[in-house]
Short mmCIF file of C-alpha atoms in Angstrom, two decimals:
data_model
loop_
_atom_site.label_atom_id
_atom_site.label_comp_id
_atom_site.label_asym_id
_atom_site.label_seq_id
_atom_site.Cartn_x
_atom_site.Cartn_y
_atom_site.Cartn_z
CA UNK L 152 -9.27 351.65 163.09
CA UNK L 153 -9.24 350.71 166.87
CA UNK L 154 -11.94 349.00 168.76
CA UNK L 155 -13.09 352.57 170.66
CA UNK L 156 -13.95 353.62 167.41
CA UNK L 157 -16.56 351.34 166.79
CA UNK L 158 -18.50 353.38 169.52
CA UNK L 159 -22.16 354.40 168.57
CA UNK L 160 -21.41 352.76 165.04
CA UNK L 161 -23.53 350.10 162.78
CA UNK L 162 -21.47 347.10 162.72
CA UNK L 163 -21.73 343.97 161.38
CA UNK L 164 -19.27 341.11 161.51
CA UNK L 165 -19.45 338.25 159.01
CA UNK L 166 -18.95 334.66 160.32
CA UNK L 167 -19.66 332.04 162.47
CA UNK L 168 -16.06 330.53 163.73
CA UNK L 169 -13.71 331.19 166.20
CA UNK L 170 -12.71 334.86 164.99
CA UNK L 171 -16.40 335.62 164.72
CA UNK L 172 -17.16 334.60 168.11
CA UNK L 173 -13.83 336.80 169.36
CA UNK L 174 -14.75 340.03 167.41
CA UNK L 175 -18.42 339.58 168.85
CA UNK L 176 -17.92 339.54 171.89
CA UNK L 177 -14.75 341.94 171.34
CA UNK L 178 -16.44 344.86 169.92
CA UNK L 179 -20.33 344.35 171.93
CA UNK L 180 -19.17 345.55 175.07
CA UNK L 181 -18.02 348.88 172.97
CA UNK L 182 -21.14 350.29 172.42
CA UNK L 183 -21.60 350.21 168.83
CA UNK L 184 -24.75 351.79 167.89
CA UNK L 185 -26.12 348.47 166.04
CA UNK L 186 -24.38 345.08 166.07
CA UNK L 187 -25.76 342.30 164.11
CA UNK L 188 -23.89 338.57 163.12
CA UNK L 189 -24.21 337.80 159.24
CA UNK L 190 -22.61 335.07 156.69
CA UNK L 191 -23.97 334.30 153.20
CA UNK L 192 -24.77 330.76 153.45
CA UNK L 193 -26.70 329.23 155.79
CA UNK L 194 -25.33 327.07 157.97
CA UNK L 195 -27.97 326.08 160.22
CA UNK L 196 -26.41 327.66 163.23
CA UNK L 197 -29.06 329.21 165.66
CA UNK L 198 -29.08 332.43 166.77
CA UNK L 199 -29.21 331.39 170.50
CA UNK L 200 -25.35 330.62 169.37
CA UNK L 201 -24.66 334.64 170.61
CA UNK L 202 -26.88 334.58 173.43
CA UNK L 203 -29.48 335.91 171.98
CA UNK L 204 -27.53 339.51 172.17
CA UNK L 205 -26.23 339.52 168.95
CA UNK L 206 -28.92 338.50 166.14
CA UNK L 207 -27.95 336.19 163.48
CA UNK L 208 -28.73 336.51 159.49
CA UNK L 209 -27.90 333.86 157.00
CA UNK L 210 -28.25 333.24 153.36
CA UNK L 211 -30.78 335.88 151.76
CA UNK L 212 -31.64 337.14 155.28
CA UNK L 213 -27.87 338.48 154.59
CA UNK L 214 -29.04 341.19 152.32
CA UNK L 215 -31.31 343.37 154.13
CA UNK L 216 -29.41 343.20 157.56
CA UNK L 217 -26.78 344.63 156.22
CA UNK L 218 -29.06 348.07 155.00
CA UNK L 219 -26.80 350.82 156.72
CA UNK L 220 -23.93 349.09 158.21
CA UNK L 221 -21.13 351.46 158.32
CA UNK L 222 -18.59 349.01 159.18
CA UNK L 223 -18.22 344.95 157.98
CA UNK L 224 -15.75 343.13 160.71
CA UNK L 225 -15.08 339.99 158.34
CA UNK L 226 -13.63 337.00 159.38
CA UNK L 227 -10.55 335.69 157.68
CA UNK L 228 -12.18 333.40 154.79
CA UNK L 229 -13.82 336.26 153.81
CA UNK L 230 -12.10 337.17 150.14
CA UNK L 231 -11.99 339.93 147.81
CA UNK L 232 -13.41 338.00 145.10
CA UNK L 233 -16.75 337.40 146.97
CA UNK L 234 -19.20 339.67 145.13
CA UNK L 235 -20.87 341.09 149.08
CA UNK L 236 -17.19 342.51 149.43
CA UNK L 237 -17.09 344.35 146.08
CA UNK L 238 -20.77 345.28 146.58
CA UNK L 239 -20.28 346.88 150.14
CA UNK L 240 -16.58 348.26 149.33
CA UNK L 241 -18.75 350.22 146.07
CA UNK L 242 -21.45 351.14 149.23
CA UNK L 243 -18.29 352.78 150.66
CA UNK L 244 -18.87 350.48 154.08
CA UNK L 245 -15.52 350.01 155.72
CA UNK L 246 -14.57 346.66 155.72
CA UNK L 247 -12.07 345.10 158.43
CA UNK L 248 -10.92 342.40 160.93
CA UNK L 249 -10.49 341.36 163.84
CA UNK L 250 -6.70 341.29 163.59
CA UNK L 251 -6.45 345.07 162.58
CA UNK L 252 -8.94 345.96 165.34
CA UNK L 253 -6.63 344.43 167.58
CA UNK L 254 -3.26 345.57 165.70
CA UNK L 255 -4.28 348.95 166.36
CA UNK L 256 -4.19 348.91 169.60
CA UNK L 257 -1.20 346.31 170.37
CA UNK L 258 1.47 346.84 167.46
CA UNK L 259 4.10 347.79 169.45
CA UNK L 260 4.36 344.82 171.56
CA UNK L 261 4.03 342.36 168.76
CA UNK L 262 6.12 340.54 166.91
CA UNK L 263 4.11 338.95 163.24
CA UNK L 264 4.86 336.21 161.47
CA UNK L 265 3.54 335.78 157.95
CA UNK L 266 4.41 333.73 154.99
CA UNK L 267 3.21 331.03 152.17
CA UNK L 268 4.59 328.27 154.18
CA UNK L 269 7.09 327.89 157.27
CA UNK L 270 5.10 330.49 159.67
CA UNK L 271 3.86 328.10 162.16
CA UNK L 272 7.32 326.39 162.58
CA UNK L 273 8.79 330.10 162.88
CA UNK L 274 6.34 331.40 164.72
CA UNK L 275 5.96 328.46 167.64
CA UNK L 276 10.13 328.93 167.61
CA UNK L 277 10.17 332.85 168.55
CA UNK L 278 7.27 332.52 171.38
CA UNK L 279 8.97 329.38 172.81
CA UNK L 280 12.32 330.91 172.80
CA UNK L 281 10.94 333.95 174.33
CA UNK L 282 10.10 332.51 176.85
CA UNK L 283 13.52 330.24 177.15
CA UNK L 284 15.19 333.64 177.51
CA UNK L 285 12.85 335.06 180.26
CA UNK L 286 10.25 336.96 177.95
CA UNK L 287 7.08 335.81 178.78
CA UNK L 288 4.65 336.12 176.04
CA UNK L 289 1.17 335.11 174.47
CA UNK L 290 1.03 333.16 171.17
CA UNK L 291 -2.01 333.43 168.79
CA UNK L 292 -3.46 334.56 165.58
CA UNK L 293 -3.84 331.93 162.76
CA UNK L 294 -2.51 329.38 165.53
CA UNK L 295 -3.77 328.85 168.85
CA UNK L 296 -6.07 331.75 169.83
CA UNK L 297 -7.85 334.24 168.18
CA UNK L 298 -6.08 337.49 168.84
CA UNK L 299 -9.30 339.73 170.14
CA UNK L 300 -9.92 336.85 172.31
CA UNK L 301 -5.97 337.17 173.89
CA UNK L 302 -5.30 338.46 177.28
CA UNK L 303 -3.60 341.27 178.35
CA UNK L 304 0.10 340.38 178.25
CA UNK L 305 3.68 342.48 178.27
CA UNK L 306 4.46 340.51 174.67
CA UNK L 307 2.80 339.06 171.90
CA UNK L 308 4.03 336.20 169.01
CA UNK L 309 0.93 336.33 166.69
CA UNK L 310 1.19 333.70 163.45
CA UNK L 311 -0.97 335.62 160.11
CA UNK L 312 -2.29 334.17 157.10
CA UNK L 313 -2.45 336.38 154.02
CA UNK L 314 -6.02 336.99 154.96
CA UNK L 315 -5.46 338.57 158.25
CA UNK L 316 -2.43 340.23 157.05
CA UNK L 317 -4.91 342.18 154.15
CA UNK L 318 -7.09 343.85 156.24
CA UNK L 319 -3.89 345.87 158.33
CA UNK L 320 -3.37 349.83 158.71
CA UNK L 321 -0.79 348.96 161.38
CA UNK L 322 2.23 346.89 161.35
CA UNK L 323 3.59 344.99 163.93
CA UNK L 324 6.52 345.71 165.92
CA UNK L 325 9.14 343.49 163.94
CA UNK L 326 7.33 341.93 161.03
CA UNK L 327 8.68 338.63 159.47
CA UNK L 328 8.07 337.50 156.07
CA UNK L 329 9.31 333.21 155.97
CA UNK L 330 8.55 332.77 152.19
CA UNK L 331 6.19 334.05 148.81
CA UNK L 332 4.45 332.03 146.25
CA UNK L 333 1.26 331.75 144.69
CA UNK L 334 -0.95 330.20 147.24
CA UNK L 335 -4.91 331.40 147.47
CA UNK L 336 -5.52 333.07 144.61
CA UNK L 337 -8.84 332.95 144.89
CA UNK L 338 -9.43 335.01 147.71
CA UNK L 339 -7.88 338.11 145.73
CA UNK L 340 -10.13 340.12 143.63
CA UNK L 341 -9.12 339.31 140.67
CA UNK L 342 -6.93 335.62 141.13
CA UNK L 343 -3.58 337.23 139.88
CA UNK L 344 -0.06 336.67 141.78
CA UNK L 345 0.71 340.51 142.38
CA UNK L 346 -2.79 340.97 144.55
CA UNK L 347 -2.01 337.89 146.91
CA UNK L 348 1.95 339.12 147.38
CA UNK L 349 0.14 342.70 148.35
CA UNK L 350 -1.54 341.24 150.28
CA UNK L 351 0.92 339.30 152.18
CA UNK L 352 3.27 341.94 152.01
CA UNK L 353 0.84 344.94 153.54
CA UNK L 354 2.02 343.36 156.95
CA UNK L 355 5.25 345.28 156.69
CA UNK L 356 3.74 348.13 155.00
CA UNK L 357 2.57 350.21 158.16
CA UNK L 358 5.03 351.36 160.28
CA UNK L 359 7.53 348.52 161.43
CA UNK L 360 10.27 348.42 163.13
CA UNK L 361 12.05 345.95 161.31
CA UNK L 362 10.72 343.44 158.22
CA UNK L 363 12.99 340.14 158.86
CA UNK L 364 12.65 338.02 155.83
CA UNK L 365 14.34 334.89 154.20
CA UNK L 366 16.53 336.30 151.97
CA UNK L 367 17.10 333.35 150.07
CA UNK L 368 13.77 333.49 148.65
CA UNK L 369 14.20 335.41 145.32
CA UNK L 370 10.21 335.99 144.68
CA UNK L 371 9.67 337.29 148.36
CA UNK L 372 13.21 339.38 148.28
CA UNK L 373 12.19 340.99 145.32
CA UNK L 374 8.49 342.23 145.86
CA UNK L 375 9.92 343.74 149.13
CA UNK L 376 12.98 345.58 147.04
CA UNK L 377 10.58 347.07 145.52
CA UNK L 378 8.55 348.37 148.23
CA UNK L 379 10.54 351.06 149.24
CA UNK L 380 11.52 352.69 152.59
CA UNK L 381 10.86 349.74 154.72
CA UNK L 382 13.34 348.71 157.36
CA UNK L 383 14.60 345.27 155.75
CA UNK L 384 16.55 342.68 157.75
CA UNK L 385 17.66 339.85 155.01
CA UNK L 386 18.62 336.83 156.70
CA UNK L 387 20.52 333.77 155.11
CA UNK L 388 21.47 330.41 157.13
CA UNK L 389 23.32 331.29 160.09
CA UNK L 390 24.52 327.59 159.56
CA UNK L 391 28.51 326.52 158.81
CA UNK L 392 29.53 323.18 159.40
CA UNK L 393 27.11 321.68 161.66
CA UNK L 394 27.00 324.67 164.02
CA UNK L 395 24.76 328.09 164.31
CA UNK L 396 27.05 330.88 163.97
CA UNK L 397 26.83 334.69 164.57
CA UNK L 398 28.61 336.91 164.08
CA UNK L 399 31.75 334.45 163.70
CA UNK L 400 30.64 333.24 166.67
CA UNK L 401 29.41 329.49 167.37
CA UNK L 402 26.19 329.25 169.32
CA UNK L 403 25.34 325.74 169.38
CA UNK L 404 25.08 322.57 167.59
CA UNK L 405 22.56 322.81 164.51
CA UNK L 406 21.22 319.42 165.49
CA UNK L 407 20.12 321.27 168.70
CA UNK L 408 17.08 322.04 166.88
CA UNK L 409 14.98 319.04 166.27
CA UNK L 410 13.69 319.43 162.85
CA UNK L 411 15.77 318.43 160.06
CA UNK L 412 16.21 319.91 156.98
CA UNK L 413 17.89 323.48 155.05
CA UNK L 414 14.21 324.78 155.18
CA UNK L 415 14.03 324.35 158.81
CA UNK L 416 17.39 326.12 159.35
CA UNK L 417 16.37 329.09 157.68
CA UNK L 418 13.17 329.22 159.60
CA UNK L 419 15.46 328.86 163.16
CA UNK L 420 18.24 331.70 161.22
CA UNK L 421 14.84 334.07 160.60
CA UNK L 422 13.37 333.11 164.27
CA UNK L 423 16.62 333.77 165.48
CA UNK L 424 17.16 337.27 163.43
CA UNK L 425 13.21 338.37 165.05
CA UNK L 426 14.95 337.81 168.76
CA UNK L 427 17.61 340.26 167.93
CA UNK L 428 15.27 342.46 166.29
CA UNK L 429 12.95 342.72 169.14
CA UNK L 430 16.17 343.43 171.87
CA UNK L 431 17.26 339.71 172.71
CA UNK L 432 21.33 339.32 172.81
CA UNK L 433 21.44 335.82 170.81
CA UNK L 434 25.00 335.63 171.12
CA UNK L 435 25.61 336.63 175.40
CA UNK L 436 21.77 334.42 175.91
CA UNK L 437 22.86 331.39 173.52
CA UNK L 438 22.47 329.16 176.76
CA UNK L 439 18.92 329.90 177.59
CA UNK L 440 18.22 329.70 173.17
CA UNK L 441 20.04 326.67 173.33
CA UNK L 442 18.19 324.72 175.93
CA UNK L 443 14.77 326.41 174.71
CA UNK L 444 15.87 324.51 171.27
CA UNK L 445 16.18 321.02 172.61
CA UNK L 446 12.84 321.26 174.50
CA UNK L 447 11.21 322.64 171.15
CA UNK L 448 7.95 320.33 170.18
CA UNK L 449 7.86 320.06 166.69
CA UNK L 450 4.05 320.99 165.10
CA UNK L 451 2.35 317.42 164.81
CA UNK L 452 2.00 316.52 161.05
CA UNK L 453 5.09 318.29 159.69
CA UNK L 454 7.85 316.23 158.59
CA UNK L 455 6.86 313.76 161.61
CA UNK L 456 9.15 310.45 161.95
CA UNK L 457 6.74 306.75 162.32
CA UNK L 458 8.69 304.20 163.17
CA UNK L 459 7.31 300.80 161.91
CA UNK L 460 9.04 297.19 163.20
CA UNK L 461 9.72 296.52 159.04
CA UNK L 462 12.80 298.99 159.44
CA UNK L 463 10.97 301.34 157.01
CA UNK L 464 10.63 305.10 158.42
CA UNK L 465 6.82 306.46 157.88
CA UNK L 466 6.90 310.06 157.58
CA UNK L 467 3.53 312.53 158.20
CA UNK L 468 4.09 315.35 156.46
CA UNK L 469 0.54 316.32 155.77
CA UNK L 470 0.19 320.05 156.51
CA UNK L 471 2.20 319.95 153.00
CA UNK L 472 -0.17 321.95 150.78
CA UNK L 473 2.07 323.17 147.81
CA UNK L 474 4.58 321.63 145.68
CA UNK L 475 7.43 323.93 147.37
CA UNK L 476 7.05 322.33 150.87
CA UNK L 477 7.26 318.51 148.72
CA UNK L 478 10.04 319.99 147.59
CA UNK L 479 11.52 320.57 150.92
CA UNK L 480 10.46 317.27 152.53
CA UNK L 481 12.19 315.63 149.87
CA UNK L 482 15.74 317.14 150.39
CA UNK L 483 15.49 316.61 154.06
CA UNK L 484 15.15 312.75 152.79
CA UNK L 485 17.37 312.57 149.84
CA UNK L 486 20.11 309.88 149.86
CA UNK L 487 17.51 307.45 151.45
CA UNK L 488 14.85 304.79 149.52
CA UNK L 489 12.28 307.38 149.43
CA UNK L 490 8.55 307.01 148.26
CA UNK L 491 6.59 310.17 148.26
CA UNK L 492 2.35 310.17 148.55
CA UNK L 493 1.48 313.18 146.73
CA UNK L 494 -1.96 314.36 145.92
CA UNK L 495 -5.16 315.78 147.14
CA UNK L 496 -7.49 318.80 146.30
CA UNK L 497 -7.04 319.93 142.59
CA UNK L 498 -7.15 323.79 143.14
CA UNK L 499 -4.72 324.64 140.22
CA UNK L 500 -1.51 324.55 141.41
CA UNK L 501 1.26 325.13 139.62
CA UNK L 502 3.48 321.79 140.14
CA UNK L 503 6.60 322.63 137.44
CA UNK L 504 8.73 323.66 140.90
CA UNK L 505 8.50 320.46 141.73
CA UNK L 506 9.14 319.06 138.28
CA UNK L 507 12.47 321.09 137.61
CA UNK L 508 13.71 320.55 140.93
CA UNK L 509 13.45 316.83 140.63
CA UNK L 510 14.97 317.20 136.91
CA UNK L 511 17.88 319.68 137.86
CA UNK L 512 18.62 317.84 141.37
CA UNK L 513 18.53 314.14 140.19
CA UNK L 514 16.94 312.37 143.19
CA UNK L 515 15.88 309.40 143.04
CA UNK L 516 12.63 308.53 144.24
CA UNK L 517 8.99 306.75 143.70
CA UNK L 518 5.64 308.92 143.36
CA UNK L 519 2.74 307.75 144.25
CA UNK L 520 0.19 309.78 143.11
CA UNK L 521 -3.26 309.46 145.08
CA UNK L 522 -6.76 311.44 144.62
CA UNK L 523 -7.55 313.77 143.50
CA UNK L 524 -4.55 315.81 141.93
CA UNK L 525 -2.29 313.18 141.87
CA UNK L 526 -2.03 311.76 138.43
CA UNK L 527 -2.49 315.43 137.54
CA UNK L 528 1.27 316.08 138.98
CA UNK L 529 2.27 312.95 137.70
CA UNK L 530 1.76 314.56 134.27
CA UNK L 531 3.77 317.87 135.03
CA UNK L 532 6.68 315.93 136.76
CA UNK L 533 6.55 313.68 133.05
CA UNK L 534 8.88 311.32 132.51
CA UNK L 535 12.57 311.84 134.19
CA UNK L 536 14.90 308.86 134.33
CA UNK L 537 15.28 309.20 138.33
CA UNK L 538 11.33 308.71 139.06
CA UNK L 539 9.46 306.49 138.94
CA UNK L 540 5.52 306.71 139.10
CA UNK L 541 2.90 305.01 140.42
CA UNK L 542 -0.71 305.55 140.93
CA UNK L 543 -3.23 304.50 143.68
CA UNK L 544 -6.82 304.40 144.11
CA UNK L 545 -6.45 305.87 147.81
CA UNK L 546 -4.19 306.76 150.32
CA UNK L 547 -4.39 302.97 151.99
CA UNK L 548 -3.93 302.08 148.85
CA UNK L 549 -1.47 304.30 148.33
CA UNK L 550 0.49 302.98 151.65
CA UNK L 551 0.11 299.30 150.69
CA UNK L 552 2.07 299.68 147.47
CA UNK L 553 4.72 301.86 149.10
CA UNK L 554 5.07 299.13 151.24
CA UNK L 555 6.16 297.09 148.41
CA UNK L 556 8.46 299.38 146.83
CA UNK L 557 10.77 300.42 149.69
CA UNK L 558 13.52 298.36 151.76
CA UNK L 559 14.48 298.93 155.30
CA UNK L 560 15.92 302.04 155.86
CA UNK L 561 13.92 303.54 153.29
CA UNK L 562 11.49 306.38 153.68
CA UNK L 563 7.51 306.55 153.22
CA UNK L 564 7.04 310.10 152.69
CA UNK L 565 3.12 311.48 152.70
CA UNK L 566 4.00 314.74 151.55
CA UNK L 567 0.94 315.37 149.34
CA UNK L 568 1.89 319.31 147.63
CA UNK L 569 -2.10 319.86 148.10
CA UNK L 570 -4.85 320.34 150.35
CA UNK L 571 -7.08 317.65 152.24
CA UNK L 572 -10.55 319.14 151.19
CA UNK L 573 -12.79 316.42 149.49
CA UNK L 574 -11.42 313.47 150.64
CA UNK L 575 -10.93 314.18 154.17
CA UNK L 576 -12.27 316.97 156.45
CA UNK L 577 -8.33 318.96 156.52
CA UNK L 578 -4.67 317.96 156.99
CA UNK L 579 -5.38 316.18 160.33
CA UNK L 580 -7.57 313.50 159.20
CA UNK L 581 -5.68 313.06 156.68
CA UNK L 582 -3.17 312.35 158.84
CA UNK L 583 -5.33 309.82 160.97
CA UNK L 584 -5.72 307.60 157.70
CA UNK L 585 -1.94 307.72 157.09
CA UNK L 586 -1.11 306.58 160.27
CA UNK L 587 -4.53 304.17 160.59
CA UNK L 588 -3.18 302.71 156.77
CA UNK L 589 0.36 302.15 158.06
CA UNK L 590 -1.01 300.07 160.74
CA UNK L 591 -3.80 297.89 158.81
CA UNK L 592 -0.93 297.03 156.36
CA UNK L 593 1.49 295.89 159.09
CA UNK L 594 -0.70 293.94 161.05
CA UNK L 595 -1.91 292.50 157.70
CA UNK L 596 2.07 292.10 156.54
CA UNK L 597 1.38 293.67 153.50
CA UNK L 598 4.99 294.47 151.88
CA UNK L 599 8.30 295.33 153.79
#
């Protein structure tokens, strides 16, 4: 569905955030026949928020606005399990977003970037090389801007969560796929594994050019095996010793690329794969790639270095959500001291990855489990002669005794395997009291 055919049509779009705000004033100047602003909760938001153009309906004013809507524009928190969706999907109101409104209409001159974890690291690393190469472009979707609120531009480098990538009847351009596990189950209809990888998956399900994937992910390599027909691109590393090859080949140093770790060189081999699959010559433009590489700025709060005067290395790792990017942070650390902060919001993860890879890989290291999961994946890791666990009251807490547990040289890892809600507003103030809790404990001397 495309934004012209909203035209004369009774629309409503559901939420209040930036993507609300974009598809309102997206679709208004349209002409839909009705166009109305709801959400199912009130938020005490006033309706002069739109202008007064668009009205605004909250909570049980919800229910009668939405009497003969034809079409729901719903903004990306908006799940299958939510009972309004199943009620207005049985009304046979077509239900949509903002990113396929826009997809329709700019597919061909986009390149997508969707996956469980590694997307915004993959996705920052296309646009920015793009750009090194001579290809300007505009970057947005689940990072930077909303994409109905984009200007026009030759290009496009758009980052998707599983929720925007649910909604799409078009696919983009080259469509890349970082990584698949279970990760928001409950925004599927019924909370099972196989609805979430659809829904992750329907980005490459439309009409692609090419589906560039990680290929040494066995989960995501097999639910796209068997989705036949599509154009599939497997890459593995393009690394052999110490140097990006293609090819055979050398391009550059690996350690041209700032962010350490196996998992970041198969996000720069899959960045590097979407280049040639959208026309750029890696191999004859491996100056311009190069020099894009060493002016790369890593995201803030992934794997991010704090020096501290004790000789001990702090490490911010807090967009870590899920036990597989723990995982990760670890083995770019391994062969250090290495304490690891993990914990947060108990939404039912499954933490045995993280148990059998510490079990089958040996490392040595110190947990410190912190609120409100923590102990929680204390119990799943168990006891493995190679950890050893402690438990904290609270992250400054948590920072104190790690203090105390880790020479110079070591490593203070917060890598906490789960979200920030409860204790802290999201990642980035969590973030705040790592860094605030590394310097209370030095000024106080605490450890070291």
């Amino acid at each position: 569905m495309q934004l012209s055919e909203l035209a004369g049509r009774r629309v409503a779009v559901w939420g209040t955030g930036r993507e609300g705000i974009a598809a309102i004033e997206a679709i208004a100047p349209v002409g839909p026949a009705s166009l109305v602003a709801v959400q199912d909760k009130t938020t005490f938001l006033a309706a002069s928020r739109w202008d007064g153009a668009v009205p605004l309906f909250e909570g049980e004013a919800m229910g009668p606005a939405m009497d003969g809507v034809e079409v729901l524009v719903r903004s990306p928190g908006v799940g299958e399990s939510n009972p309004w969706i199943q009620e207005l999907r049985r009304r046979g109101v077509v239900i949509t977003g903002g990113t396929a409104l826009w997809m329709a209409d700019h597919a061909k001159q986009t390149i997508g970037v969707t996956g469980s974890k590694g997307k915004s690291t993959t996705t920052t690393l296309i646009s920015h090389l793009l750009t090194a190469t001579g290809r300007p472009n505009e970057l947005g979707g689940n990072i930077g801007i909303a994409v109905l609120s984009l200007p026009p531009a030759e290009r496009y480098v758009l980052e998707l969560s599983m929720y925007q990538c649910a909604d799409l009847q078009d696919s983009p351009r080259v469509s890349v796929v970082t990584s698949l596990f279970e990760e928001h189950l409950d925004w599927t209809r019924d909370g099972l594994p196989s609805q979430y990888y659809a829904h992750k998956l329907n980005i490459a399900m439309h009409g692609p050019e090419a589906v560039v994937y990680n290929a040494t992910d066995p989960t995501l390599s097999a639910e796209l095996a068997a989705r036949s027909g599509l154009p599939l691109v497997p890459v593995e590393p393009w690394e052999a010793e110490g140097w990006i090859v293609r090819h055979g080949e050398r391009l550059f140093p690996r350690d041209a690329f700032p962010l350490r770790g196996s998992h970041n060189t198969g996000n720069l081999s899959v960045a590097l794969a979407a280049l040639e699959a959208a026309g750029v010559d890696v191999v004859g433009e491996r100056a311009a790639i190069e020099a894009g590489l060493r002016s790369y700025t890593p995201l803030p709060h992934r794997l991010t270095p704090i020096a501290d005067p004790s000789g001990v290395e702090f490490v911010n790792d807090s967009l870590s959500t899920a036990p597989q990017t723990t995982i990760h942070a670890i083995e770019a650390y391994a062969g250090r001291p290495l304490v690891v902060l993990v914990g947060g919001q108990d939404r039912g993860i499954d933490y045995t990855p993280l148990r059998d890879y510490l079990r089958d890989k040996a490392v040595p290291l110190t947990l410190v489990a912190i609120p409100d999961s923590g102990e929680h994946i204390l119990d799943v890791v168990g006891e493995l002669p190679n950890v050893r666990r402690e438990v904290a009251e609270d992250l400054p807490a948590a920072v104190a005794l790690a203090r105390g547990l880790v020479p110079a040289g070591g490593v203070v890892l917060l890598s906490p395997a789960a979200p920030s809600y409860g204790r802290y507003d999201n990642y980035e103030a969590r973030a705040k009291a790592f860094i605030a809790a590394i310097e209370s404990t030095r000024v106080t001397g605490t450890g070291g």
